[in-house]
Amino acid sequence: MKSLLIFLSLFTFCFSFDFKLKPIKLANNSYYFYGKEEYFSVKNGGDIANTAFIITKNSVILIDTGSSYEYGEQLKEKIKQITNKPIKYVINTHHHPDHFLGDNAFKNSEIFSTEFTKKEIEQNGDLYIANLNNLVQGAMNGTKIKVPNEILKSNELDLDGYKLKLFYLDGHTKSDLVIYDENTKILYAADLVFNKRTLATPHVNIPDWIKSLEKLKKINYKILVPGHGRIDKTKNAINEDIAYLNYLDNTLKHSARNGLDIFEILARPIPKEFKSFTMFKEEFERSIINLYPKYEKRRMKN
């Protein structure tokens, strides 16, 4: 029995989760990896967010690195199958763990982020790892915190002569970085946009998020790469997200005014315009549980 337990522990230690990553071509030099529209689980290994990369004359620019070291390592291998250029640059769009915990796989890369994102990774990164170890287990093997070493401040980023426009927005978190490649007219919106996937709101500011989305609508992009869900070549994903945020805000305000409890709110039918959204039940429930006490307190003060 003892020998069996030792064998199983060694098996777990050596376990390598196969993410089955498939790069999807966006333009001649641009690709993205589609993350599953699910919550973290052992089955999906934490592969729930989109990542993307841009091939330039001399290097590769990687936008987000996924939720683990193993994901990052497999990301590297898939990119090498397309180009032998080095991944010199990594950009972390925000501090949620499904977007930056693969950073440690890119030891020779410069990693860019905003000051806020860097501080959140420094202060809370180990807590994110501990939480995902419980949710994802073996796929988190080798995952450690690698803090960004380059702070973004300007509105344009020049990487070996390849220029990207940067937008410093907020609402999903206190710092949501959006990247626009004018060369291809591809907008990397990260988690400010969820396409047909119900929005996650652990650090939300609803009015600010709506303002940010209104700004994104004004950008003349051809392709929008969301943080979650498939790409969009229209403004539909943005408009639907604005509609959902307004619905969430109005539901919370109405419920607080009428003294509803959480169970009464969750018993409401799903509006027809959101029935095509994946994970509506799970994310709507999480949002109500997380946000409703704040609305109740605000109502009591008034």
Coordinates of N, CA, C and O in Angstrom, one line a residue, residues 107-234:
K107 N 11.0 33.2 -18.9 CA 12.0 33.7 -18.1 C 12.9 34.8 -18.8 O 13.6 35.6 -18.2
N108 N 13.0 34.6 -20.1 CA 13.9 35.5 -20.9 C 13.2 36.7 -21.6 O 13.7 37.4 -22.4
S109 N 11.9 36.8 -21.2 CA 11.1 37.9 -21.9 C 10.9 39.1 -21.0 O 11.0 39.0 -19.7
E110 N 10.8 40.2 -21.6 CA 10.4 41.4 -20.9 C 8.9 41.3 -20.7 O 8.2 41.1 -21.6
I111 N 8.5 41.6 -19.4 CA 7.0 41.5 -19.1 C 6.5 42.8 -18.8 O 6.9 43.5 -17.8
F112 N 5.5 43.3 -19.5 CA 5.0 44.6 -19.4 C 3.6 44.6 -18.7 O 2.8 43.7 -18.9
S113 N 3.3 45.6 -17.9 CA 2.0 45.7 -17.3 C 1.9 47.2 -16.8 O 2.8 47.9 -16.7
T114 N 0.7 47.5 -16.3 CA 0.5 48.8 -15.6 C 1.0 48.6 -14.2 O 1.3 47.5 -13.7
E115 N 1.2 49.8 -13.5 CA 1.7 49.8 -12.1 C 0.8 49.0 -11.2 O 1.2 48.3 -10.3
F116 N -0.5 49.3 -11.4 CA -1.5 48.6 -10.6 C -1.5 47.1 -10.7 O -1.5 46.4 -9.7
T117 N -1.4 46.6 -11.9 CA -1.4 45.2 -12.2 C -0.1 44.6 -11.6 O -0.2 43.5 -11.0
K118 N 1.0 45.2 -11.7 CA 2.2 44.7 -11.1 C 2.1 44.6 -9.6 O 2.5 43.5 -9.0
K119 N 1.5 45.6 -8.9 CA 1.4 45.6 -7.5 C 0.4 44.4 -7.1 O 0.7 43.8 -6.1
E120 N -0.7 44.3 -7.8 CA -1.6 43.2 -7.5 C -1.0 41.8 -7.6 O -1.2 40.9 -6.8
I121 N -0.1 41.6 -8.6 CA 0.6 40.4 -8.8 C 1.5 40.1 -7.7 O 1.6 39.0 -7.2
E122 N 2.3 41.2 -7.3 CA 3.2 41.0 -6.2 C 2.5 40.7 -4.9 O 3.0 39.8 -4.1
Q123 N 1.4 41.4 -4.6 CA 0.8 41.2 -3.3 C -0.1 40.0 -3.2 O -0.2 39.4 -2.1
N124 N -0.8 39.6 -4.3 CA -1.8 38.6 -4.2 C -1.5 37.4 -5.1 O -2.3 36.4 -5.1
G125 N -0.4 37.4 -5.8 CA -0.1 36.3 -6.7 C -0.1 34.9 -6.1 O -0.7 33.9 -6.6
D126 N 0.5 34.8 -4.9 CA 0.6 33.5 -4.2 C -0.8 33.0 -3.8 O -1.0 31.8 -3.7
L127 N -1.7 34.0 -3.4 CA -3.0 33.6 -3.0 C -3.8 33.0 -4.2 O -4.5 32.0 -4.1
Y128 N -3.6 33.6 -5.4 CA -4.2 33.1 -6.6 C -3.7 31.6 -6.9 O -4.5 30.7 -7.3
I129 N -2.4 31.4 -6.7 CA -1.8 30.1 -7.0 C -2.4 29.1 -6.0 O -2.8 28.0 -6.4
A130 N -2.5 29.4 -4.7 CA -3.1 28.5 -3.7 C -4.5 28.2 -4.1 O -4.9 27.0 -4.0
N131 N -5.3 29.2 -4.5 CA -6.7 28.9 -4.8 C -6.8 28.0 -6.1 O -7.6 27.0 -6.1
L132 N -6.0 28.2 -7.1 CA -6.0 27.4 -8.3 C -5.5 26.0 -8.0 O -5.9 25.1 -8.7
N133 N -4.6 25.9 -7.1 CA -4.1 24.5 -6.8 C -5.3 23.7 -6.3 O -5.3 22.5 -6.6
N134 N -6.2 24.3 -5.6 CA -7.4 23.5 -5.1 C -8.3 23.2 -6.3 O -8.9 22.2 -6.3
L135 N -8.5 24.2 -7.2 CA -9.5 24.0 -8.3 C -8.9 23.2 -9.5 O -9.7 22.5 -10.1
V136 N -7.7 23.4 -9.8 CA -7.1 22.8 -11.0 C -6.2 21.6 -10.7 O -6.0 20.8 -11.5
Q137 N -5.5 21.7 -9.6 CA -4.6 20.6 -9.1 C -3.4 20.4 -10.0 O -2.6 21.3 -10.2
G138 N -3.3 19.2 -10.6 CA -2.0 18.9 -11.3 C -1.6 19.8 -12.3 O -0.4 20.0 -12.6
A139 N -2.5 20.5 -13.0 CA -2.1 21.4 -14.1 C -1.4 22.6 -13.6 O -0.8 23.4 -14.4
M140 N -1.4 22.8 -12.3 CA -0.7 24.0 -11.7 C 0.8 23.7 -11.4 O 1.5 24.5 -10.8
N141 N 1.3 22.5 -11.6 CA 2.6 22.1 -11.3 C 3.6 23.1 -11.8 O 3.6 23.5 -13.0
G142 N 4.6 23.5 -11.0 CA 5.6 24.4 -11.4 C 5.3 25.9 -11.4 O 6.1 26.7 -11.8
T143 N 4.0 26.2 -11.2 CA 3.6 27.6 -11.3 C 4.1 28.5 -10.1 O 3.9 28.1 -9.0
K144 N 4.8 29.5 -10.5 CA 5.3 30.5 -9.5 C 5.1 31.9 -10.0 O 4.8 32.1 -11.2
I145 N 5.2 32.8 -9.1 CA 5.0 34.2 -9.5 C 6.2 34.8 -10.2 O 7.3 34.7 -9.7
K146 N 6.0 35.4 -11.4 CA 7.0 36.2 -12.0 C 6.4 37.6 -12.2 O 5.4 37.7 -13.0
V147 N 6.9 38.6 -11.5 CA 6.4 39.9 -11.5 C 6.8 40.7 -12.8 O 8.0 40.6 -13.2
P148 N 5.9 41.4 -13.4 CA 6.3 42.2 -14.6 C 7.5 43.1 -14.2 O 7.6 43.7 -13.1
N149 N 8.4 43.3 -15.2 CA 9.6 44.1 -15.0 C 9.6 45.4 -15.8 O 10.6 46.2 -15.7
E150 N 8.5 45.7 -16.5 CA 8.4 46.9 -17.3 C 7.0 47.5 -17.1 O 6.0 46.9 -17.3
I151 N 7.0 48.8 -16.6 CA 5.8 49.4 -16.3 C 5.3 50.3 -17.5 O 6.1 51.1 -18.1
L152 N 4.1 50.1 -17.9 CA 3.5 50.8 -19.1 C 3.0 52.2 -18.6 O 2.2 52.2 -17.6
K153 N 3.3 53.2 -19.4 CA 2.8 54.6 -19.0 C 2.3 55.3 -20.3 O 1.4 56.1 -20.2
S154 N 3.0 55.1 -21.4 CA 2.7 55.9 -22.6 C 1.6 55.3 -23.4 O 1.2 54.1 -23.1
N155 N 1.0 56.0 -24.3 CA -0.1 55.5 -25.1 C 0.3 54.7 -26.3 O -0.5 54.2 -27.1
E156 N 1.6 54.7 -26.6 CA 2.1 53.9 -27.7 C 3.3 53.1 -27.2 O 4.2 53.6 -26.5
L157 N 3.4 51.8 -27.7 CA 4.5 50.9 -27.3 C 5.2 50.5 -28.6 O 4.6 50.0 -29.5
D158 N 6.5 50.8 -28.6 CA 7.3 50.5 -29.7 C 8.3 49.3 -29.4 O 9.2 49.5 -28.5
L159 N 8.0 48.1 -29.9 CA 8.8 46.9 -29.6 C 9.5 46.5 -30.9 O 9.0 45.9 -31.8
D160 N 10.8 46.8 -30.9 CA 11.7 46.5 -32.1 C 11.1 47.1 -33.4 O 11.1 46.4 -34.4
G161 N 10.5 48.3 -33.3 CA 10.0 48.9 -34.4 C 8.5 48.6 -34.7 O 7.9 49.2 -35.7
Y162 N 7.9 47.7 -34.0 CA 6.5 47.3 -34.2 C 5.7 48.1 -33.1 O 5.9 48.0 -31.9
K163 N 4.8 49.0 -33.6 CA 4.1 49.9 -32.7 C 2.7 49.4 -32.4 O 1.9 48.9 -33.3
L164 N 2.3 49.5 -31.1 CA 1.0 49.2 -30.7 C 0.4 50.4 -29.9 O 1.1 51.1 -29.2
K165 N -0.9 50.6 -30.0 CA -1.6 51.7 -29.3 C -2.1 51.1 -28.0 O -2.6 49.9 -28.0
L166 N -2.0 51.8 -26.9 CA -2.4 51.3 -25.6 C -3.6 52.2 -25.0 O -3.5 53.4 -25.1
F167 N -4.6 51.5 -24.5 CA -5.7 52.3 -23.8 C -5.7 51.8 -22.4 O -5.9 50.6 -22.1
Y168 N -5.6 52.8 -21.4 CA -5.6 52.5 -20.0 C -7.1 52.7 -19.5 O -7.5 53.8 -19.2
L169 N -7.8 51.6 -19.4 CA -9.2 51.7 -19.0 C -9.5 51.0 -17.7 O -8.5 50.5 -17.1
D170 N -10.7 50.9 -17.3 CA -11.0 50.2 -16.0 C -12.5 49.8 -16.0 O -13.2 50.0 -17.0
G171 N -12.9 49.2 -14.9 CA -14.3 48.7 -14.8 C -14.4 47.3 -14.5 O -15.1 46.9 -13.6
H172 N -13.7 46.5 -15.3 CA -13.7 45.0 -15.0 C -12.8 44.9 -13.8 O -13.0 44.1 -12.9
T173 N -11.6 45.6 -13.8 CA -10.8 45.8 -12.6 C -10.5 47.3 -12.5 O -11.0 48.1 -13.3
K174 N -9.6 47.6 -11.6 CA -9.1 49.0 -11.5 C -8.1 49.4 -12.6 O -7.8 50.5 -12.8
S175 N -7.6 48.4 -13.3 CA -6.7 48.6 -14.4 C -6.8 47.6 -15.5 O -6.4 46.5 -15.4
D176 N -7.5 48.0 -16.6 CA -7.8 47.1 -17.7 C -7.0 47.6 -18.9 O -7.5 48.7 -19.5
L177 N -6.0 46.9 -19.4 CA -5.2 47.4 -20.5 C -5.8 46.8 -21.8 O -6.0 45.6 -21.9
V178 N -6.0 47.7 -22.8 CA -6.5 47.3 -24.1 C -5.4 47.6 -25.1 O -4.8 48.7 -25.0
I179 N -5.1 46.7 -26.0 CA -4.1 46.9 -27.0 C -4.7 46.9 -28.4 O -5.5 46.0 -28.8
Y180 N -4.3 48.0 -29.2 CA -4.8 48.1 -30.5 C -3.6 48.0 -31.5 O -2.7 48.8 -31.4
D181 N -3.7 47.1 -32.4 CA -2.7 47.0 -33.5 C -3.2 47.6 -34.7 O -4.0 47.0 -35.5
E182 N -2.7 48.8 -35.0 CA -3.2 49.5 -36.2 C -2.7 48.9 -37.5 O -3.3 49.1 -38.5
N183 N -1.7 48.1 -37.4 CA -1.1 47.4 -38.6 C -2.1 46.4 -39.1 O -2.3 46.3 -40.4
T184 N -2.8 45.8 -38.2 CA -3.8 44.7 -38.6 C -5.2 45.1 -38.3 O -6.2 44.4 -38.7
K185 N -5.4 46.2 -37.6 CA -6.7 46.7 -37.1 C -7.4 45.6 -36.2 O -8.6 45.4 -36.2
I186 N -6.5 45.0 -35.4 CA -7.0 44.0 -34.4 C -7.0 44.7 -33.0 O -6.0 45.2 -32.6
L187 N -8.1 44.6 -32.3 CA -8.2 45.1 -31.0 C -8.2 44.0 -30.0 O -9.1 43.1 -30.0
Y188 N -7.2 44.0 -29.1 CA -7.1 43.0 -28.0 C -7.7 43.6 -26.8 O -7.1 44.4 -26.0
A189 N -9.0 43.3 -26.5 CA -9.8 44.0 -25.5 C -9.7 43.3 -24.1 O -10.2 43.9 -23.1
A190 N -9.0 42.2 -24.0 CA -8.9 41.4 -22.8 C -10.3 41.3 -22.1 O -11.3 41.2 -22.8
D191 N -10.4 41.4 -20.8 CA -11.6 41.1 -20.1 C -12.6 42.3 -20.0 O -13.6 42.2 -19.3
L192 N -12.3 43.3 -20.7 CA -13.4 44.4 -20.8 C -14.5 43.9 -21.7 O -15.6 44.4 -21.7
V193 N -14.2 42.9 -22.6 CA -15.2 42.3 -23.5 C -15.2 40.8 -23.3 O -14.2 40.1 -23.3
F194 N -16.5 40.3 -23.1 CA -16.8 38.9 -23.1 C -17.8 38.7 -24.2 O -18.8 39.4 -24.3
N195 N -17.5 37.7 -25.1 CA -18.4 37.6 -26.3 C -19.2 36.3 -26.1 O -18.8 35.2 -26.1
K196 N -20.5 36.5 -25.9 CA -21.5 35.5 -25.6 C -21.2 34.6 -24.4 O -21.6 33.5 -24.3
R197 N -20.4 35.2 -23.5 CA -20.0 34.5 -22.3 C -20.3 35.5 -21.2 O -19.9 36.6 -21.2
T198 N -21.1 35.1 -20.2 CA -21.6 36.0 -19.1 C -20.4 36.6 -18.4 O -19.4 35.9 -18.1
L199 N -20.5 37.9 -18.2 CA -19.4 38.6 -17.6 C -19.1 38.2 -16.2 O -20.0 38.0 -15.4
A200 N -17.8 38.1 -15.8 CA -17.3 37.9 -14.5 C -17.1 39.2 -13.8 O -16.4 40.1 -14.4
T201 N -17.5 39.3 -12.5 CA -17.5 40.6 -11.9 C -16.9 40.7 -10.5 O -17.4 41.4 -9.6
P202 N -15.8 40.0 -10.2 CA -15.2 40.0 -8.8 C -14.7 41.3 -8.4 O -14.7 41.6 -7.2
H203 N -14.3 42.2 -9.3 CA -13.7 43.5 -8.9 C -14.4 44.6 -9.8 O -13.8 45.6 -10.1
V204 N -15.7 44.4 -10.0 CA -16.4 45.3 -11.0 C -16.7 46.7 -10.4 O -16.9 46.9 -9.2
N205 N -16.6 47.7 -11.3 CA -17.3 49.0 -11.1 C -18.1 49.1 -12.4 O -17.6 49.4 -13.5
I206 N -19.4 48.9 -12.3 CA -20.3 48.8 -13.4 C -20.3 50.1 -14.2 O -20.1 50.1 -15.5
P207 N -20.5 51.3 -13.7 CA -20.5 52.5 -14.5 C -19.2 52.7 -15.2 O -19.2 53.1 -16.4
D208 N -18.0 52.5 -14.6 CA -16.7 52.6 -15.2 C -16.6 51.6 -16.4 O -16.0 52.0 -17.4
W209 N -17.1 50.4 -16.2 CA -17.0 49.4 -17.2 C -17.8 49.8 -18.4 O -17.3 49.7 -19.6
I210 N -19.0 50.3 -18.2 CA -19.8 50.8 -19.4 C -19.1 51.9 -20.1 O -19.1 52.0 -21.3
K211 N -18.5 52.9 -19.4 CA -17.8 54.0 -20.0 C -16.6 53.5 -20.8 O -16.4 54.0 -21.9
S212 N -15.9 52.5 -20.3 CA -14.8 51.9 -21.1 C -15.3 51.2 -22.4 O -14.7 51.4 -23.4
L213 N -16.4 50.5 -22.3 CA -16.9 49.9 -23.5 C -17.4 50.9 -24.5 O -17.2 50.7 -25.7
E214 N -18.0 52.0 -24.1 CA -18.4 53.0 -25.0 C -17.2 53.6 -25.7 O -17.2 53.9 -26.9
K215 N -16.0 53.7 -25.0 CA -14.8 54.2 -25.7 C -14.3 53.2 -26.7 O -13.8 53.5 -27.8
L216 N -14.4 51.9 -26.4 CA -14.0 50.8 -27.3 C -14.8 50.9 -28.6 O -14.3 50.5 -29.7
K217 N -16.1 51.2 -28.5 CA -16.9 51.2 -29.7 C -16.5 52.2 -30.7 O -16.8 52.1 -31.9
K218 N -15.7 53.2 -30.3 CA -15.3 54.3 -31.2 C -14.0 53.9 -32.0 O -13.6 54.6 -32.9
I219 N -13.4 52.8 -31.6 CA -12.2 52.4 -32.3 C -12.5 51.7 -33.6 O -13.4 50.8 -33.6
N220 N -11.8 52.0 -34.6 CA -12.1 51.4 -36.0 C -11.4 50.1 -36.2 O -10.5 50.0 -37.0
Y221 N -11.8 49.1 -35.4 CA -11.1 47.8 -35.6 C -11.9 46.9 -36.6 O -13.0 47.1 -36.9
K222 N -11.1 45.9 -37.1 CA -11.7 44.9 -38.0 C -12.1 43.6 -37.2 O -13.0 42.9 -37.5
I223 N -11.2 43.3 -36.2 CA -11.4 42.1 -35.4 C -11.2 42.5 -33.9 O -10.2 43.2 -33.6
L224 N -12.1 42.1 -33.1 CA -12.0 42.3 -31.6 C -11.7 40.9 -31.0 O -12.4 40.0 -31.2
V225 N -10.6 40.8 -30.3 CA -10.3 39.6 -29.5 C -10.7 39.8 -28.1 O -10.1 40.6 -27.4
P226 N -11.7 39.2 -27.6 CA -12.2 39.4 -26.2 C -11.3 38.5 -25.2 O -10.5 37.7 -25.7
G227 N -11.5 38.8 -24.0 CA -10.8 38.0 -23.0 C -11.4 36.6 -22.9 O -10.7 35.6 -22.5
H228 N -12.7 36.5 -23.1 CA -13.4 35.2 -23.1 C -14.4 35.2 -24.2 O -15.1 36.2 -24.4
G229 N -14.5 34.1 -24.9 CA -15.4 33.9 -26.0 C -14.7 34.1 -27.3 O -13.5 34.4 -27.4
R230 N -15.4 33.9 -28.4 CA -14.9 33.9 -29.7 C -14.6 35.4 -30.2 O -15.2 36.3 -29.6
I231 N -13.8 35.6 -31.2 CA -13.6 36.9 -31.8 C -14.9 37.5 -32.3 O -15.8 36.8 -32.7
D232 N -14.9 38.8 -32.5 CA -16.1 39.5 -33.0 C -15.6 40.5 -34.1 O -14.6 41.2 -33.9
K233 N -16.3 40.5 -35.2 CA -15.9 41.4 -36.3 C -16.9 42.6 -36.4 O -17.0 43.3 -37.4
T234 N -17.8 42.7 -35.4 CA -18.8 43.7 -35.3 C -18.7 44.5 -34.0 O -17.7 44.3 -33.3

